[in-house]
Short mmCIF file of C-alpha atoms and ligand atoms in Angstrom, two decimals:
data_model
loop_
_atom_site.label_atom_id
_atom_site.label_comp_id
_atom_site.label_asym_id
_atom_site.label_seq_id
_atom_site.Cartn_x
_atom_site.Cartn_y
_atom_site.Cartn_z
CA MET W 1 -0.06 -0.01 0.01
CA SER W 2 1.63 3.29 -1.00
CA LYS W 3 -0.13 6.66 -0.56
CA LYS W 4 1.04 10.18 -1.40
CA ILE W 5 1.56 12.71 1.31
CA SER W 6 -0.55 15.91 0.76
CA ASN W 7 0.85 19.22 1.80
CA GLN W 8 -1.84 19.69 4.21
CA SER W 9 -0.76 16.65 6.24
CA LYS W 10 2.51 18.34 7.14
CA ASN W 11 0.66 20.42 9.72
CA GLY W 12 -1.99 17.96 10.35
CA SER W 13 -3.39 17.59 13.81
CA GLY W 14 -2.18 14.09 14.32
CA GLY W 15 1.41 15.02 13.87
CA VAL W 16 3.90 15.36 16.73
CA SER W 17 5.46 18.77 16.95
CA ARG W 18 9.25 18.43 17.04
CA LYS W 19 12.24 20.52 16.20
CA GLY W 20 12.89 20.57 12.45
CA ASN W 21 9.19 19.94 11.63
CA ASN W 22 8.88 23.31 9.90
CA ARG W 23 11.84 22.82 7.53
CA PRO W 24 10.83 22.22 3.94
CA SER W 25 10.26 18.50 4.14
CA ALA W 26 12.43 16.16 2.10
CA ASP W 27 10.68 14.36 -0.72
CA LEU W 28 8.88 11.56 1.07
CA SER W 29 6.54 10.80 -1.75
CA GLY W 30 8.18 7.39 -2.65
CA LEU W 31 7.78 5.92 0.78
CA PRO W 32 5.50 2.91 1.32
CA VAL W 33 3.66 4.60 4.16
CA ALA W 34 1.97 8.06 4.45
CA LYS W 35 1.55 10.42 7.34
CA ASN W 36 -1.75 10.28 9.15
CA GLU W 37 -2.70 6.99 7.54
CA GLU W 38 -3.36 3.77 9.38
CA TYR W 39 -1.54 0.50 8.83
CA GLU W 40 -0.95 -2.91 10.28
CA ALA W 41 2.57 -3.41 11.47
CA GLU W 42 4.59 -6.40 12.62
CA ILE W 43 6.84 -5.57 15.60
CA VAL W 44 10.33 -7.08 15.30
CA GLY W 45 12.34 -5.49 18.05
CA ILE W 46 12.68 -2.93 20.75
CA GLY W 47 14.26 0.51 20.16
CA HIS W 48 16.54 2.68 22.32
CA GLU W 49 13.61 4.22 24.17
CA GLY W 50 11.76 0.93 24.73
CA GLU W 51 9.48 1.55 21.78
CA GLY W 52 8.43 -1.23 19.42
CA VAL W 53 10.30 -1.40 16.14
CA GLY W 54 7.68 -2.16 13.60
CA ARG W 55 7.75 -3.04 9.83
CA VAL W 56 5.17 -1.98 7.30
CA ASN W 57 5.90 -3.01 3.72
CA GLY W 58 9.61 -3.24 4.68
CA PHE W 59 9.53 0.30 6.07
CA THR W 60 10.50 0.93 9.77
CA LEU W 61 8.16 2.57 12.16
CA PHE W 62 8.81 3.34 15.84
CA ILE W 63 5.73 2.62 17.96
CA GLN W 64 5.60 3.41 21.58
CA GLY W 65 4.05 0.67 23.70
CA ALA W 66 4.24 -2.17 21.06
CA LEU W 67 6.20 -5.33 21.83
CA PRO W 68 8.24 -7.72 19.64
CA GLY W 69 6.07 -10.44 18.11
CA GLU W 70 2.98 -8.31 18.21
CA ARG W 71 0.74 -7.33 15.24
CA VAL W 72 -0.71 -3.87 15.83
CA LEU W 73 -2.72 -1.19 14.17
CA VAL W 74 -0.98 2.15 14.06
CA LYS W 75 -1.38 5.68 12.70
CA VAL W 76 1.74 7.30 11.18
CA LEU W 77 2.61 10.57 12.96
CA LYS W 78 5.87 11.52 11.43
CA LEU W 79 8.12 10.45 8.58
CA LYS W 80 11.75 10.65 7.65
CA LYS W 81 13.37 9.05 4.69
CA GLN W 82 14.55 5.95 6.42
CA TYR W 83 12.03 5.55 9.16
CA GLY W 84 8.96 7.07 10.94
CA TYR W 85 7.00 7.33 14.13
CA ALA W 86 3.53 5.96 14.56
CA LYS W 87 0.94 5.87 17.36
CA LEU W 88 -0.33 2.59 18.66
CA LEU W 89 -4.18 2.35 18.04
CA LYS W 90 -4.92 -1.27 18.69
CA ILE W 91 -3.09 -4.49 19.50
CA LEU W 92 -4.34 -7.06 16.99
CA ARG W 93 -2.12 -9.89 18.31
CA PRO W 94 -0.58 -9.43 21.69
CA SER W 95 2.83 -10.79 22.77
CA PRO W 96 2.68 -13.60 25.32
CA ASP W 97 5.17 -11.48 27.32
CA ARG W 98 2.79 -8.49 27.56
CA ILE W 99 1.60 -7.73 31.13
CA ALA W 100 -0.40 -4.76 32.47
CA ALA W 101 2.02 -2.12 33.82
CA PRO W 102 1.55 -1.98 37.58
CA CYS W 103 2.34 1.81 37.88
CA PRO W 104 -0.63 4.13 37.41
CA ILE W 105 1.46 6.90 35.87
CA TYR W 106 3.58 4.67 33.57
CA SER W 107 2.41 6.16 30.31
CA GLN W 108 2.80 9.75 31.34
CA CYS W 109 6.12 9.54 33.13
CA GLY W 110 8.67 7.99 30.84
CA GLY W 111 11.10 7.18 33.72
CA CYS W 112 10.51 3.37 33.05
CA GLN W 113 10.07 1.99 29.59
CA LEU W 114 9.53 -1.78 30.07
CA GLN W 115 6.82 -2.14 32.65
CA HIS W 116 4.45 -3.70 30.04
CA LEU W 117 6.96 -6.53 29.46
CA SER W 118 7.25 -9.41 31.94
CA TYR W 119 10.35 -9.33 34.01
CA GLU W 120 11.65 -12.60 32.63
CA ALA W 121 11.27 -11.23 29.14
CA GLN W 122 13.11 -7.98 30.09
CA LEU W 123 16.06 -10.12 31.11
CA ARG W 124 16.02 -12.11 27.84
CA PHE W 125 15.68 -8.79 25.96
CA LYS W 126 18.70 -7.34 27.68
CA ARG W 127 20.95 -10.40 26.95
CA GLN W 128 19.86 -10.35 23.33
CA LEU W 129 20.68 -6.68 22.99
CA VAL W 130 24.18 -7.42 24.22
CA VAL W 131 24.50 -10.35 21.77
CA ASP W 132 23.12 -8.26 18.77
CA ASN W 133 25.58 -5.43 19.51
CA LEU W 134 28.67 -7.77 19.87
CA GLU W 135 27.71 -9.41 16.51
CA ARG W 136 26.63 -6.33 14.49
CA ILE W 137 28.97 -3.65 15.84
CA GLY W 138 31.81 -5.68 17.21
CA LYS W 139 31.79 -8.27 14.37
CA LEU W 140 32.41 -10.79 17.21
CA LYS W 141 31.17 -14.38 17.29
CA VAL W 142 28.86 -15.33 20.16
CA ALA W 143 28.75 -19.03 21.23
CA GLU W 144 25.45 -20.78 20.95
CA SER W 145 25.88 -22.59 24.26
CA GLU W 146 28.26 -23.01 27.15
CA ALA W 147 29.71 -26.18 25.65
CA ASP W 148 30.50 -24.26 22.52
CA ALA W 149 32.20 -21.29 24.28
CA SER W 150 35.75 -20.07 23.91
CA GLU W 151 36.61 -22.15 20.80
CA LYS W 152 33.57 -21.10 18.99
CA GLY W 153 32.82 -17.66 20.35
CA ILE W 154 32.04 -15.51 23.44
CA LEU W 155 29.92 -16.90 26.10
CA VAL W 156 27.18 -14.36 26.87
CA HIS W 157 25.41 -15.45 30.01
CA PRO W 158 21.78 -15.00 30.96
CA THR W 159 21.16 -11.56 32.48
CA LEU W 160 21.44 -11.64 36.29
CA GLY W 161 18.25 -10.16 37.46
CA MET W 162 16.62 -9.19 40.81
CA ASP W 163 14.42 -11.43 42.83
CA ASP W 164 12.29 -8.45 43.35
CA PRO W 165 12.85 -5.88 40.57
CA TRP W 166 10.84 -3.03 42.30
CA ARG W 167 11.72 -0.32 44.78
CA TYR W 168 15.43 -0.76 44.05
CA ARG W 169 16.62 2.92 43.75
CA ASN W 170 18.42 4.50 46.61
CA LYS W 171 18.17 8.10 45.29
CA ALA W 172 15.22 10.21 44.24
CA GLN W 173 15.56 13.53 42.51
CA VAL W 174 12.26 15.22 42.36
CA PRO W 175 11.54 18.55 40.59
CA ILE W 176 9.33 20.98 42.58
CA GLY W 177 6.85 23.40 40.93
CA PHE W 178 3.35 24.86 40.94
CA GLU W 179 0.10 23.51 39.69
CA ALA W 180 -0.39 25.39 36.53
CA ALA W 181 -3.45 27.20 37.90
CA ASN W 182 -1.43 28.51 40.80
CA ALA W 183 1.65 29.63 39.03
CA ASP W 184 1.63 33.20 40.36
CA ARG W 185 0.36 32.51 43.85
CA GLU W 186 1.62 30.95 46.95
CA GLY W 187 0.59 27.42 47.70
CA GLY W 188 -0.12 24.75 45.22
CA LEU W 189 3.39 23.44 45.57
CA ILE W 190 3.81 19.97 43.81
CA GLY W 191 6.60 17.68 43.03
CA GLY W 192 6.89 14.68 40.78
CA PHE W 193 8.16 14.27 37.29
CA TYR W 194 8.24 16.14 34.01
CA ALA W 195 5.49 15.12 31.69
CA GLN W 196 7.12 13.24 28.81
CA GLY W 197 8.80 15.66 26.32
CA SER W 198 7.92 18.75 28.35
CA HIS W 199 8.93 20.74 31.46
CA ARG W 200 5.45 20.55 32.90
CA ILE W 201 5.61 19.09 36.42
CA ILE W 202 3.11 16.41 37.34
CA ASP W 203 2.55 15.81 41.04
CA MET W 204 3.47 12.22 42.14
CA ASP W 205 3.04 10.40 45.52
CA GLU W 206 5.01 7.34 44.83
CA CYS W 207 7.40 5.80 42.24
CA LEU W 208 7.35 2.02 42.17
CA ILE W 209 11.21 1.79 41.48
CA GLN W 210 12.06 4.02 44.50
CA GLN W 211 12.86 2.64 47.83
CA GLU W 212 9.78 3.48 49.99
CA ASN W 213 11.75 5.77 52.35
CA ASN W 214 12.43 8.07 49.46
CA ASP W 215 8.74 8.46 48.63
CA LEU W 216 8.11 9.19 52.36
CA VAL W 217 10.88 11.81 52.42
CA VAL W 218 9.58 13.65 49.32
CA ALA W 219 5.96 13.52 50.47
CA GLU W 220 6.88 14.99 53.91
CA VAL W 221 9.19 17.72 52.34
CA LYS W 222 6.18 18.67 50.17
CA ARG W 223 3.74 18.68 53.03
CA ILE W 224 5.99 20.73 55.39
CA ALA W 225 7.01 23.12 52.60
CA ARG W 226 3.29 23.80 51.92
CA GLU W 227 2.54 24.19 55.63
CA LEU W 228 5.48 26.77 56.08
CA GLY W 229 4.60 28.61 52.88
CA ILE W 230 7.88 27.93 51.20
CA ARG W 231 7.51 28.90 47.58
CA ALA W 232 8.18 26.51 44.73
CA TYR W 233 10.59 27.64 42.00
CA ASN W 234 9.11 28.84 38.80
CA GLU W 235 11.40 27.88 35.81
CA GLU W 236 9.90 30.53 33.52
CA THR W 237 10.16 33.57 35.85
CA HIS W 238 13.18 32.22 37.76
CA LYS W 239 11.44 33.23 40.99
CA GLY W 240 10.55 31.12 43.94
CA LEU W 241 12.80 29.09 46.22
CA LEU W 242 12.49 25.27 46.20
CA ARG W 243 13.75 23.77 42.90
CA HIS W 244 14.36 20.09 43.70
CA VAL W 245 14.23 17.58 46.56
CA VAL W 246 16.82 14.90 46.60
CA ALA W 247 16.40 12.01 48.92
CA ARG W 248 19.24 9.39 49.49
CA TYR W 249 18.84 6.17 51.36
CA GLY W 250 21.60 3.76 52.65
CA PHE W 251 20.06 0.35 51.93
CA ASN W 252 22.38 -1.47 54.33
CA THR W 253 22.45 1.20 57.12
CA GLY W 254 19.03 2.80 56.92
CA ASP W 255 20.61 6.25 56.94
CA ILE W 256 18.54 8.95 55.20
CA MET W 257 19.70 12.33 53.68
CA VAL W 258 17.47 15.17 52.49
CA VAL W 259 18.86 17.68 50.16
CA LEU W 260 16.78 20.79 49.38
CA ILE W 261 18.04 22.57 46.17
CA THR W 262 17.11 26.27 46.38
CA ASN W 263 17.28 29.15 44.14
CA GLY W 264 19.17 31.37 46.65
CA GLU W 265 20.97 31.21 49.96
CA SER W 266 18.12 31.88 52.27
CA MET W 267 16.18 29.14 54.02
CA PRO W 268 13.05 30.72 55.59
CA HIS W 269 11.71 29.07 58.69
CA LYS W 270 14.87 26.97 58.91
CA ASP W 271 14.57 25.81 62.49
CA GLU W 272 10.87 24.95 62.17
CA LEU W 273 11.61 23.13 58.91
CA VAL W 274 14.41 21.09 60.48
CA GLY W 275 12.30 20.30 63.55
CA LEU W 276 9.30 19.14 61.43
CA LEU W 277 11.47 16.98 59.09
CA ARG W 278 13.27 15.32 61.92
CA GLN W 279 9.84 14.54 63.60
CA ALA W 280 8.37 13.20 60.36
CA ILE W 281 11.26 11.05 59.05
CA PRO W 282 12.74 8.37 61.29
CA GLY W 283 16.34 7.41 60.35
CA LEU W 284 17.14 11.00 59.09
CA LYS W 285 20.81 11.62 59.49
CA SER W 286 21.44 14.68 57.33
CA ILE W 287 19.53 17.69 56.03
CA CYS W 288 21.49 19.73 53.43
CA GLN W 289 20.63 22.73 51.32
CA ASN W 290 22.32 23.02 47.89
CA VAL W 291 22.21 26.54 46.33
CA ASN W 292 21.61 26.70 42.61
CA LYS W 293 20.83 30.25 41.29
CA GLU W 294 21.46 29.41 37.71
CA ARG W 295 18.90 29.23 34.95
CA THR W 296 19.67 25.66 34.05
CA ASN W 297 18.49 22.10 33.86
CA VAL W 298 21.42 20.90 35.93
CA ILE W 299 20.02 19.89 39.32
CA PHE W 300 22.93 20.86 41.80
CA GLY W 301 24.72 24.09 42.29
CA ASP W 302 28.18 24.37 43.58
CA LYS W 303 27.51 25.17 47.21
CA THR W 304 26.12 22.82 49.80
CA ASN W 305 25.22 23.90 53.41
CA VAL W 306 24.43 21.40 56.16
CA LEU W 307 21.23 22.51 57.82
CA TRP W 308 21.22 19.76 60.37
CA GLY W 309 23.21 16.54 61.09
CA ASP W 310 26.07 15.09 59.24
CA ASP W 311 27.43 16.14 55.81
CA VAL W 312 27.37 12.58 54.66
CA ILE W 313 25.40 9.36 55.05
CA TYR W 314 26.94 5.86 55.00
CA ASP W 315 26.27 2.66 53.07
CA THR W 316 28.05 -0.59 52.58
CA ILE W 317 28.67 -2.73 49.42
CA GLY W 318 30.08 -6.13 50.50
CA ASP W 319 32.50 -5.42 53.38
CA ILE W 320 33.31 -1.87 52.32
CA ARG W 321 31.83 1.22 53.89
CA PHE W 322 31.23 4.30 51.78
CA ALA W 323 30.59 7.93 52.90
CA ILE W 324 28.16 9.54 50.42
CA SER W 325 27.86 13.32 50.30
CA ALA W 326 24.97 15.25 48.82
CA ARG W 327 26.52 15.44 45.34
CA SER W 328 28.58 12.27 45.14
CA PHE W 329 27.97 9.72 42.35
CA TYR W 330 26.98 6.40 43.95
CA GLN W 331 25.36 3.51 42.02
CA VAL W 332 21.57 3.80 42.39
CA ASN W 333 20.90 0.09 42.74
CA PRO W 334 22.92 -1.22 45.59
CA VAL W 335 21.79 -4.76 45.54
CA GLN W 336 22.76 -5.19 41.88
CA THR W 337 25.99 -3.13 42.35
CA GLU W 338 27.24 -5.91 44.62
CA VAL W 339 26.36 -8.46 42.02
CA LEU W 340 28.12 -6.48 39.25
CA TYR W 341 31.31 -5.71 41.26
CA SER W 342 31.57 -9.35 42.42
CA LYS W 343 31.44 -10.34 38.74
CA ALA W 344 34.13 -7.77 37.89
CA LEU W 345 36.30 -9.04 40.73
CA ASP W 346 35.78 -12.64 39.67
CA PHE W 347 36.87 -11.73 36.09
CA ALA W 348 39.91 -9.88 37.41
CA GLY W 349 41.22 -13.26 38.68
CA LEU W 350 43.32 -11.80 41.47
CA SER W 351 45.58 -13.76 43.75
CA GLY W 352 46.86 -10.91 45.89
CA GLU W 353 50.06 -10.27 44.01
CA GLU W 354 48.76 -8.14 41.10
CA THR W 355 49.07 -4.52 40.13
CA VAL W 356 45.69 -3.33 38.95
CA ILE W 357 44.44 -0.14 37.26
CA ASP W 358 40.81 0.91 37.70
CA ALA W 359 40.04 3.40 34.96
CA TYR W 360 36.97 5.76 35.31
CA CYS W 361 36.90 4.88 39.04
CA GLY W 362 34.36 7.38 40.29
CA ILE W 363 34.37 7.49 44.16
CA GLY W 364 36.63 4.29 44.13
CA THR W 365 33.94 1.74 44.64
CA ILE W 366 35.51 -0.85 42.26
CA SER W 367 39.01 0.12 43.26
CA LEU W 368 38.40 -0.58 46.88
CA PHE W 369 36.85 -3.89 46.11
CA LEU W 370 39.85 -4.86 44.04
CA ALA W 371 42.28 -3.65 46.57
CA GLN W 372 41.26 -6.26 49.03
CA ARG W 373 42.67 -8.92 46.65
CA ALA W 374 45.55 -7.14 44.82
CA ARG W 375 49.02 -5.96 45.71
CA GLN W 376 48.48 -2.34 44.45
CA VAL W 377 45.50 -0.63 42.80
CA TYR W 378 45.68 2.72 40.84
CA GLY W 379 42.45 4.46 40.28
CA VAL W 380 41.92 7.43 37.86
CA GLU W 381 38.75 9.61 37.48
CA ILE W 382 38.19 12.99 35.86
CA VAL W 383 36.00 14.57 38.55
CA GLY W 384 38.10 15.95 41.44
CA GLU W 385 35.42 15.68 44.08
CA ALA W 386 34.92 12.10 43.30
CA ILE W 387 38.70 11.42 43.91
CA ASP W 388 38.33 13.30 47.27
CA ASP W 389 35.61 10.92 48.13
CA ALA W 390 37.58 7.88 46.89
CA ARG W 391 40.51 8.91 49.12
CA ARG W 392 38.23 9.38 52.14
CA ASN W 393 36.64 6.02 51.43
CA ALA W 394 39.99 4.35 51.40
CA LEU W 395 40.86 5.85 54.81
CA LEU W 396 37.47 4.99 56.21
CA ASN W 397 38.13 1.35 55.38
CA GLY W 398 41.82 1.26 56.33
CA ILE W 399 42.72 0.35 52.78
CA ARG W 400 46.28 1.51 52.04
CA ASN W 401 47.36 -0.29 48.82
CA VAL W 402 45.41 2.11 46.53
CA GLN W 403 46.36 5.36 44.94
CA PHE W 404 43.97 7.74 43.21
CA GLU W 405 44.70 10.42 40.68
CA VAL W 406 42.46 13.10 39.12
CA GLY W 407 42.59 13.38 35.35
CA ALA W 408 41.49 11.87 32.04
CA ALA W 409 42.19 8.13 31.93
CA GLU W 410 43.65 8.53 28.50
CA VAL W 411 46.13 11.07 29.79
CA VAL W 412 47.02 9.74 33.24
CA ILE W 413 47.45 6.08 32.26
CA PRO W 414 50.04 6.79 29.53
CA GLU W 415 51.82 8.81 32.09
CA TRP W 416 51.79 5.88 34.57
CA ARG W 417 53.17 3.81 31.73
CA ARG W 418 56.13 6.18 31.31
CA GLN W 419 56.68 5.98 35.16
CA GLY W 420 57.00 2.25 34.76
CA ILE W 421 53.76 1.09 36.20
CA ALA W 422 52.97 -2.39 34.60
CA PRO W 423 49.46 -3.56 35.41
CA ASP W 424 48.49 -7.18 35.38
CA VAL W 425 44.83 -6.31 35.16
CA ILE W 426 43.12 -3.14 33.76
CA VAL W 427 39.43 -2.54 34.78
CA VAL W 428 37.53 0.06 32.77
CA ASP W 429 34.02 1.41 33.64
CA PRO W 430 33.53 4.32 31.16
CA PRO W 431 30.39 6.48 30.70
CA ARG W 432 28.08 5.77 27.85
CA LYS W 433 30.42 6.96 25.10
CA GLY W 434 32.90 4.19 25.93
CA CYS W 435 36.64 4.28 26.19
CA ASP W 436 38.75 6.99 24.62
CA ALA W 437 40.77 5.61 21.55
CA ALA W 438 44.02 6.79 23.17
CA LEU W 439 43.19 4.74 26.31
CA LEU W 440 42.51 1.62 24.23
CA ALA W 441 45.84 2.15 22.43
CA THR W 442 47.59 2.48 25.77
CA ILE W 443 46.03 -0.76 27.09
CA LEU W 444 47.37 -2.56 23.99
CA GLU W 445 50.81 -1.18 24.73
CA MET W 446 50.75 -2.01 28.41
CA ARG W 447 49.41 -5.50 27.50
CA PRO W 448 47.96 -6.66 30.91
CA ALA W 449 47.15 -10.38 31.06
CA ARG W 450 43.44 -9.51 31.72
CA VAL W 451 41.13 -6.62 30.92
CA VAL W 452 37.75 -6.34 32.62
CA TYR W 453 35.27 -4.05 30.87
CA VAL W 454 32.28 -2.82 32.85
CA SER W 455 29.82 -1.18 30.45
CA CYS W 456 26.52 0.72 30.64
CA ASN W 457 26.19 0.72 26.80
CA PRO W 458 26.44 -2.38 24.80
CA SER W 459 27.09 -0.55 21.46
CA THR W 460 30.30 1.23 22.69
CA LEU W 461 31.33 -1.92 24.50
CA ALA W 462 31.08 -3.85 21.21
CA ARG W 463 33.03 -1.13 19.36
CA ASP W 464 35.84 -1.16 22.01
CA LEU W 465 36.06 -5.01 22.28
CA ARG W 466 36.65 -4.96 18.56
CA VAL W 467 39.76 -2.71 18.98
CA LEU W 468 41.03 -4.84 21.90
CA GLU W 469 40.45 -8.02 19.83
CA ASP W 470 42.43 -6.59 16.92
CA GLY W 471 45.18 -5.84 19.40
CA GLY W 472 45.61 -9.36 20.58
CA TYR W 473 42.87 -9.80 23.21
CA SER W 474 40.24 -12.41 23.32
CA THR W 475 36.78 -11.78 24.85
CA VAL W 476 35.98 -14.86 26.89
CA GLU W 477 32.61 -14.08 28.46
CA VAL W 478 30.13 -11.29 29.04
CA GLN W 479 27.81 -11.13 31.98
CA PRO W 480 24.77 -8.76 31.59
CA VAL W 481 23.52 -7.55 35.05
CA ASP W 482 20.19 -5.86 35.42
CA MET W 483 21.01 -2.66 37.25
CA PHE W 484 18.08 -0.73 36.10
CA PRO W 485 15.01 -3.05 36.08
CA LEU W 486 11.92 -1.80 34.19
CA THR W 487 14.06 0.61 32.17
CA VAL W 488 15.82 0.01 28.78
CA HIS W 489 19.31 0.38 30.30
CA VAL W 490 21.66 -2.56 30.02
CA GLU W 491 24.73 -3.08 32.11
CA SER W 492 27.27 -5.75 31.36
CA VAL W 493 30.80 -6.84 32.36
CA ALA W 494 33.17 -8.50 29.91
CA SER W 495 36.24 -10.65 30.62
CA LEU W 496 39.18 -10.44 28.22
CA ILE W 497 42.54 -12.20 28.12
CA TYR W 498 45.71 -11.48 26.25
CA LYS W 499 46.22 -14.27 23.65
CA GLY W 500 49.88 -13.71 22.97
CA ILE W 501 52.85 -14.02 25.25
CA VAL W 502 52.10 -12.45 28.53
CA ARG W 503 54.73 -10.06 29.89
CA ILE W 504 56.34 -11.37 33.10
CA ASN W 505 57.11 -8.87 35.83
N1 SAH L 601 33.47 3.01 38.48
C1 SAH L 601 32.57 3.98 39.13
C2 SAH L 601 32.12 5.04 38.30
C3 SAH L 601 31.66 4.67 36.84
S1 SAH L 601 30.77 5.95 36.02
C4 SAH L 601 31.43 3.26 39.91
O1 SAH L 601 31.10 2.12 39.57
O2 SAH L 601 30.86 3.92 40.76
C5 SAH L 601 31.95 6.59 34.89
C6 SAH L 601 32.94 7.56 35.53
O3 SAH L 601 33.88 7.99 34.52
C7 SAH L 601 32.32 8.86 36.04
O4 SAH L 601 32.67 8.93 37.43
C8 SAH L 601 32.92 9.96 35.20
O5 SAH L 601 33.16 11.16 35.98
C9 SAH L 601 34.22 9.38 34.77
N2 SAH L 601 34.86 9.89 33.55
C10 SAH L 601 34.30 10.28 32.46
N3 SAH L 601 35.19 10.63 31.45
C11 SAH L 601 36.41 10.27 31.98
C12 SAH L 601 37.72 10.27 31.54
N4 SAH L 601 38.11 10.66 30.21
N5 SAH L 601 38.74 9.90 32.28
C13 SAH L 601 38.51 9.49 33.56
N6 SAH L 601 37.24 9.42 34.09
C14 SAH L 601 36.19 9.85 33.35
#
C-alpha cells in the first residue's frame, strides 16, 4: 500500500510537533507509508527508548507501547526518509510476554520503559541486546551454548536479574513546581516528574522503582513546605525558592539524607523546617541545602550547606563502607551493584600479587573492592570531588594499597606507563560513550594479562572490544547484570585475556 503525502498533512493535527518539523520536508513521496494513514505493523524489535520497532511493507516505524512479536494497528505521525514514528491504536495480536504495567502513571512519566513486558522477558531482551551489539557492531562471534564457548565464540550469560525488581533505587531527585493554575500565587506546591517531552511538572506520590523511604521523604518535604509557605521555584520567571528535593537512602544502614536545592542562599523557617522534618522522618541523618541560582536544567549548584546533622550518610557494598555526600556519584541500585562488582572481581582473577588499574573509578567503589585482593591498585577519574571521596573512603576502610589520581584516563594512564607502572589487570568502567581511543591504544601497549570491561552501553562496549580483539585480546565471556530493572538500560561486564605471550614482571 503506497499513498502520497498531501501538503496539508505536514501540519496535520495528528502530527507530533518536534524541532525541524517546519523545515521544507524532504521528498517523502516514494515511501511505502504516508503520514496520518493507518496501517497494520509487525513488531520485530525494541528500540533505544523501549518503543516497538515495527515494519510496514519493509519500512521501519517506531511505535511506543508495542512489543516484539505483536501485530498492531498504528497511525503514522511523522516520517523521515529511512523511518517514521507511529501511534499505537490497537493490539491485534498481543505478545505472550505482555503484562499490565503496575504503575498508574507509567504512560505519562517515561522514567521506566519496560513495565508492560514481563520481567523474565526483560532479562531475555537485555541479553539479546548485548548479543546483537557484539555481533553487529563488534563483528564478534557469540557461542550458541556453554559447551560451545571459547573455541567457537564468546559466552554471553543469561542476564542476572533481581528477585524483586521493584523499589530498588536508593536516590530520588524530584523537581518541585506549581500546579499550572497557581503559577503566580503561593501554595499549590507540587513535586513529581516532568510530563514526557515537556517541562510541565506532574505531582506524584510514589514511584514504584524508588525505595519506599524516598517516597516518604519527598511527600513529607512537600507537606511541610506547603505548611510553612515555602515557595516553589518557577522555571519561567526564575522566581521562587525550592527547585528540587533529593532523597538518598543507605540500603544497608538505613541512613537517610534530604537535600533541598534552592534558588538562593536563604532558608526561611529553617529551625521549624528542620524540627518538622526530624519529627516526620525516622532514620534521618542529614539535612542539606544546595544552592543553585542558575537558569539551568542541571540539578545541583556548587554550594552545599548542612542545615542539620552530618554532611554525609553511610552505606556498605560487601565489606566496604562508603561515605556519600550530597553530590557524590553512587550507584543507584545497591543490591545489583554488589552482583556487578563481584563479577568484575571474579573476572579480574586476582591472587593478591597483582598490580591493577581501575580507569573511570568514580568514588573508588570498584578500586576498593579490587584492593582487598591485589598488591596495588591505581584509580583514575576526571571529577576531582569524586577522587576526594575515593581517598576518604580508602581511609574509612583502612585500605592503604590504593592510589587515586584526578585526570582523564587517556592522559593519566600513558603517564603511569612512562613511570614504569605495569598492570597485570586493567578494569575500565567508562560512561556511555565508551573508552577513549588513546586509552585503548595504551591498554594494547601495556598489554595486561586481563582486561575487565564494565559497560553501561552495549554498542560502545562492542566497538571497543573490536579494538582490543584486533590488538591481541580475546573476549571470553560477557555477563549482563540488570542494574536498572523496568528501564531499557543494560549493564554488562566483559572478561578479556591476552592471547599472545604475557609479559612477566
Ligand atoms: N566505576 C565507578 C564510576 C563509573 S561511572 C562506579 O562504579 O561507581 C564513569 C565515571 O567515569 C564517572 O565517574 C565519570 O566522571 C568518569 N569519567 C568520564 N570521562 C572520563 C575520562 N576521560 N577519564 C576518567 N574518568 C572519566
